[in-house]
Coordinates of C-alpha atoms and ligand atoms in Angstrom, one line a residue:
M298 CA -11.1 -62.0 39.4
M299 CA -14.0 -59.6 39.5
Y300 CA -14.5 -55.9 39.8
Y301 CA -16.9 -55.1 42.6
R302 CA -17.6 -51.8 44.4
D303 CA -14.5 -49.9 43.5
Q304 CA -12.0 -52.7 43.6
F305 CA -10.7 -55.8 41.9
M306 CA -11.0 -59.0 44.0
P307 CA -11.2 -62.8 43.8
E308 CA -14.7 -63.8 42.8
S309 CA -15.0 -65.9 46.0
D310 CA -14.6 -62.7 48.1
V311 CA -17.6 -60.9 46.5
R312 CA -20.5 -60.5 48.9
I313 CA -23.6 -58.9 47.5
S314 CA -26.0 -57.2 49.8
P315 CA -29.7 -58.3 49.8
D316 CA -30.4 -54.6 49.9
D317 CA -29.0 -54.1 46.5
R318 CA -31.8 -52.6 44.4
G319 CA -30.7 -54.9 41.5
Y320 CA -31.6 -57.8 43.7
Y321 CA -35.0 -56.5 44.8
F322 CA -36.3 -54.7 41.7
G323 CA -33.9 -55.5 38.9
D324 CA -33.1 -51.8 39.3
G325 CA -29.9 -51.7 37.3
I326 CA -28.4 -51.7 33.8
Y327 CA -25.8 -53.8 32.1
E328 CA -23.7 -54.5 29.0
V329 CA -22.2 -57.6 27.5
F330 CA -19.1 -57.0 25.4
R331 CA -17.4 -59.5 23.1
I332 CA -13.7 -60.0 23.6
Y333 CA -11.9 -60.9 20.4
N334 CA -8.1 -61.2 20.4
G335 CA -7.9 -59.7 23.9
Q336 CA -9.8 -56.6 22.9
L337 CA -13.2 -55.2 23.7
F338 CA -15.2 -55.4 20.5
E339 CA -17.1 -52.3 19.3
K340 CA -16.6 -50.7 22.7
E341 CA -17.8 -47.2 21.6
L342 CA -21.2 -48.5 20.6
H343 CA -21.5 -50.4 24.0
Y344 CA -20.5 -47.3 26.0
K345 CA -23.0 -45.2 24.0
R346 CA -25.8 -47.6 24.8
L347 CA -24.7 -47.8 28.5
I348 CA -24.7 -44.0 28.8
R349 CA -28.1 -43.8 27.1
T350 CA -29.7 -46.4 29.3
A351 CA -28.2 -44.9 32.5
E352 CA -29.7 -41.5 31.5
Q353 CA -33.1 -42.9 30.7
V354 CA -33.4 -44.8 34.0
R355 CA -31.7 -42.0 35.9
I356 CA -28.9 -44.1 37.3
E357 CA -25.7 -42.0 37.7
L358 CA -22.6 -43.9 36.3
P359 CA -20.2 -44.4 39.3
Y360 CA -17.2 -43.1 37.3
P361 CA -16.7 -41.2 34.1
I362 CA -16.9 -43.4 31.0
E363 CA -13.1 -43.1 30.4
E364 CA -12.5 -44.5 33.9
I365 CA -15.0 -47.3 33.3
N366 CA -13.2 -48.2 30.1
S367 CA -9.8 -48.3 32.0
I368 CA -11.3 -50.6 34.6
L369 CA -12.8 -53.0 32.0
E370 CA -9.7 -53.1 29.9
Q371 CA -7.6 -53.8 33.1
L372 CA -10.1 -56.7 33.8
V373 CA -9.6 -58.1 30.4
R374 CA -5.8 -57.9 30.7
E375 CA -5.5 -59.3 34.2
T376 CA -7.8 -62.2 33.5
N377 CA -5.9 -62.8 30.3
T378 CA -9.2 -63.2 28.4
M379 CA -8.4 -63.5 24.7
L380 CA -11.8 -64.9 23.4
G381 CA -14.8 -64.4 25.6
T382 CA -17.3 -62.0 27.0
L383 CA -17.2 -59.2 29.6
Y384 CA -20.3 -58.6 31.7
V385 CA -20.7 -55.3 33.5
Q386 CA -23.7 -54.2 35.5
I387 CA -24.5 -51.1 37.5
T388 CA -27.3 -51.1 40.0
R389 CA -28.9 -48.1 41.7
G390 CA -27.2 -49.1 44.9
E391 CA -28.0 -50.5 48.3
A392 CA -30.9 -49.1 50.3
P393 CA -33.9 -50.4 52.4
R394 CA -36.6 -51.9 50.2
I395 CA -38.9 -49.1 49.3
H396 CA -39.8 -48.1 45.7
P397 CA -38.7 -44.4 45.5
F398 CA -35.1 -43.8 44.5
P399 CA -32.8 -43.7 47.5
D400 CA -31.2 -40.4 48.4
K401 CA -28.1 -39.0 46.7
S402 CA -25.8 -40.5 49.3
T403 CA -26.5 -44.0 47.9
K404 CA -23.8 -44.9 45.4
P405 CA -24.5 -47.1 42.4
V406 CA -22.8 -50.5 42.6
M407 CA -20.7 -51.6 39.6
M408 CA -19.7 -55.2 39.1
A409 CA -17.9 -56.7 36.2
Y410 CA -16.2 -60.0 35.1
C411 CA -14.9 -61.8 32.1
R412 CA -15.7 -65.3 30.9
D413 CA -14.0 -67.4 28.2
A414 CA -16.4 -68.1 25.3
D415 CA -15.8 -69.6 21.9
R416 CA -17.4 -68.4 18.8
P417 CA -20.4 -70.7 18.1
L418 CA -19.0 -71.9 14.8
A419 CA -21.0 -75.1 14.5
A420 CA -24.4 -73.4 15.1
M421 CA -23.3 -70.6 12.8
E422 CA -22.7 -73.2 10.1
N423 CA -25.8 -75.4 10.6
G424 CA -28.3 -72.9 11.9
I425 CA -30.8 -73.1 14.8
T426 CA -34.5 -73.6 15.1
A427 CA -37.0 -71.1 16.5
V428 CA -40.7 -70.8 17.6
T429 CA -42.7 -67.6 17.7
A430 CA -44.4 -66.2 20.8
D431 CA -46.3 -63.2 22.0
D432 CA -43.9 -60.4 23.1
I433 CA -45.1 -60.0 26.7
R434 CA -42.3 -57.6 27.7
W435 CA -42.8 -54.0 28.7
L436 CA -42.6 -51.1 26.3
R437 CA -39.0 -50.0 26.9
C438 CA -37.2 -52.9 25.3
D439 CA -34.6 -50.3 24.0
L440 CA -33.2 -50.0 27.6
K441 CA -30.6 -52.6 28.6
T442 CA -31.9 -53.2 32.1
L443 CA -31.7 -56.1 34.5
N444 CA -35.5 -56.6 34.3
L445 CA -35.3 -59.7 32.0
L446 CA -38.0 -61.9 33.4
G447 CA -40.1 -61.6 30.2
N448 CA -37.0 -62.6 28.2
V449 CA -36.2 -65.5 30.5
M450 CA -39.8 -66.8 30.4
L451 CA -39.9 -66.6 26.7
K452 CA -36.6 -68.2 26.1
Q453 CA -37.6 -71.1 28.4
S454 CA -40.9 -71.5 26.6
A455 CA -39.0 -72.1 23.3
L456 CA -36.6 -74.6 24.9
D457 CA -39.7 -76.4 26.4
K458 CA -41.0 -76.8 22.9
G459 CA -37.8 -78.3 21.7
A460 CA -36.6 -75.1 19.8
D461 CA -33.4 -73.2 20.3
E462 CA -34.7 -69.7 20.2
V463 CA -37.9 -67.6 20.4
I464 CA -38.9 -65.0 17.9
L465 CA -41.2 -62.4 19.5
H466 CA -44.1 -60.6 17.9
R467 CA -46.7 -58.0 19.0
N468 CA -50.0 -58.7 17.3
G469 CA -48.2 -60.5 14.5
T470 CA -45.5 -57.8 14.0
V471 CA -42.0 -59.4 14.6
T472 CA -39.8 -57.5 17.1
E473 CA -36.7 -59.5 18.1
C474 CA -35.5 -62.7 19.8
S475 CA -35.1 -63.2 23.6
A476 CA -31.4 -62.1 23.6
S477 CA -30.7 -61.1 20.0
N478 CA -32.2 -59.1 17.1
V479 CA -33.9 -60.8 14.1
M480 CA -33.6 -60.2 10.4
M481 CA -35.2 -61.8 7.4
V482 CA -34.2 -61.8 3.7
K483 CA -36.7 -61.6 0.9
N484 CA -35.7 -61.2 -2.7
N485 CA -32.1 -60.4 -1.7
K486 CA -33.2 -57.6 0.6
V487 CA -32.7 -57.7 4.4
F488 CA -35.5 -56.5 6.7
T489 CA -35.4 -55.8 10.4
H490 CA -37.6 -54.0 12.9
P491 CA -36.7 -50.3 13.3
A492 CA -34.7 -49.3 16.3
D493 CA -37.5 -47.9 18.4
N494 CA -38.8 -48.7 21.9
L495 CA -39.9 -52.2 21.0
I496 CA -36.4 -53.7 20.5
L497 CA -32.9 -53.5 22.0
H498 CA -30.7 -51.5 19.6
G499 CA -28.2 -54.3 19.2
V500 CA -24.6 -53.5 18.6
T501 CA -24.3 -56.5 16.3
R502 CA -27.5 -55.3 14.5
A503 CA -25.8 -51.9 13.9
V504 CA -22.5 -53.5 12.7
V505 CA -24.3 -55.9 10.3
L506 CA -26.4 -53.1 8.8
K507 CA -23.2 -51.0 8.4
L508 CA -21.5 -53.9 6.7
A509 CA -24.5 -54.4 4.4
A510 CA -24.5 -50.7 3.4
Q511 CA -20.8 -50.8 2.7
T512 CA -21.1 -53.8 0.4
G513 CA -24.3 -52.9 -1.4
I514 CA -26.6 -55.5 0.3
E515 CA -30.0 -53.8 0.2
F516 CA -31.7 -53.5 3.6
A517 CA -34.7 -51.7 5.2
E518 CA -35.4 -51.1 8.9
R519 CA -39.0 -51.9 8.4
A520 CA -41.3 -54.1 10.5
F521 CA -42.6 -57.3 9.0
Q522 CA -45.2 -60.0 10.1
V523 CA -44.9 -63.6 11.3
H524 CA -46.3 -64.8 8.0
D525 CA -43.5 -62.9 6.1
L526 CA -41.0 -64.8 8.2
Y527 CA -42.6 -68.1 7.2
N528 CA -42.2 -67.1 3.5
A529 CA -38.7 -65.6 3.9
D530 CA -35.8 -66.8 1.8
E531 CA -33.5 -66.5 4.9
V532 CA -33.9 -65.7 8.6
F533 CA -31.1 -64.9 11.0
S534 CA -30.5 -63.4 14.4
T535 CA -27.7 -61.0 15.4
G536 CA -26.2 -60.7 18.9
T537 CA -22.9 -60.3 20.8
T538 CA -22.5 -64.0 21.6
G539 CA -24.3 -65.6 18.6
E540 CA -22.9 -63.1 16.0
V541 CA -24.8 -63.7 12.7
M542 CA -26.8 -66.9 13.4
P543 CA -28.9 -68.6 10.7
I544 CA -32.5 -69.6 11.8
V545 CA -33.5 -72.5 9.5
Q546 CA -36.8 -73.4 10.9
V547 CA -39.6 -71.3 12.4
D548 CA -42.7 -72.9 14.1
K549 CA -41.6 -76.2 12.4
R550 CA -41.7 -74.6 9.0
T551 CA -38.5 -74.9 7.0
I552 CA -37.1 -71.5 5.9
G553 CA -35.8 -71.3 2.4
D554 CA -33.8 -74.4 1.7
G555 CA -33.4 -75.3 5.4
V556 CA -29.8 -74.3 5.4
S557 CA -27.9 -71.1 6.0
G558 CA -28.6 -68.9 2.9
P559 CA -26.2 -66.9 0.7
I560 CA -26.9 -63.5 2.2
T561 CA -26.5 -64.8 5.8
R562 CA -23.2 -66.4 4.7
K563 CA -22.0 -63.3 3.1
L564 CA -22.8 -61.2 6.2
Q565 CA -21.1 -63.9 8.4
M566 CA -18.0 -63.6 6.3
L567 CA -18.0 -59.8 6.4
F568 CA -18.5 -59.9 10.2
T569 CA -15.6 -62.3 10.6
Q570 CA -13.4 -60.0 8.5
H571 CA -14.5 -57.1 10.7
I572 CA -13.5 -59.0 13.8
E573 CA -10.1 -59.9 12.3
R574 CA -9.5 -56.2 11.3
G575 CA -10.3 -55.2 14.9
S576 CA -13.4 -53.1 15.4
N577 CA -11.5 -50.3 17.3
K578 CA -8.9 -49.6 14.6
Ligands
LIG651 N1 -32.1 -58.0 21.8 C1 -32.1 -58.4 23.1 C2 -33.4 -58.5 23.9 C3 -30.8 -58.6 23.7 O1 -30.8 -59.0 25.0 C4 -29.6 -58.5 23.0 C5 -28.3 -58.8 23.6 O2 -28.2 -59.2 24.7 C6 -29.7 -58.1 21.6 C7 -31.0 -57.9 21.1 C8 -28.5 -58.0 20.8 O3 -27.7 -56.9 21.2 P1 -26.2 -56.9 20.9 O4 -25.9 -57.2 19.5 O5 -25.7 -55.6 21.4 O6 -25.6 -58.0 21.7

């Protein structure tokens, strides 16, 4: 079952118009929520980011946020998704292909669906490998828009090199990964790029920093360089699907002892406890 254009319907009945501006221009916005125990995880943070992105790109949300929440919760219930993800996107609507925004009569198009997805427990235990690459994306990486060609190209370039993930940098300054944020640990302190226009302000990033603050793990939202990564004690990424993911090799250099480090493990444990408590309680 999917939600498309004001109604729930079987996925096979969905017909998307080639005039949808999402299709032509990537002119739309989206969110990916985690579903744990049949509940949308950290939904307030996701809605806050959706509203902010919508305002910044001047797309009017098709319904008030409370109504969007009711629709998405109904989708989770009716698809009986206990452990998975929910994808929602809102495009600027359907109109003939010209660059200017369409007139006010064009309604934004919302689409949403759920998928089952396990927690990636084996990778969270063993870690993944990464290569670094020039961050070729635009300068509004803080907006969660459908324009992901840079991210897609960069991710594939890492896979082509036999790595699992790509860590991006601008002139040597590390920003984030292709679909997650990146953090490093040096001398028991966690560092991550500040939440400015060069990174997506990850929900998982925010939760991890909150958990660090609550438990006395030192951290700084301060940019660092690729060579700092090579010399880090631990590196990990944070994201909705990957949670807190150890990165044990960067550009074929082993990070720390080549296994998930103690601070990464501690944050994984705190994150798991946070999931078990239920983020919305
Ligand atoms: N950075 C990028 C480029 C992303 O696409 C994502 C998530 O899709 C993230 C970071 C992590 O954000 P979140 O923790 O909200 O999933």
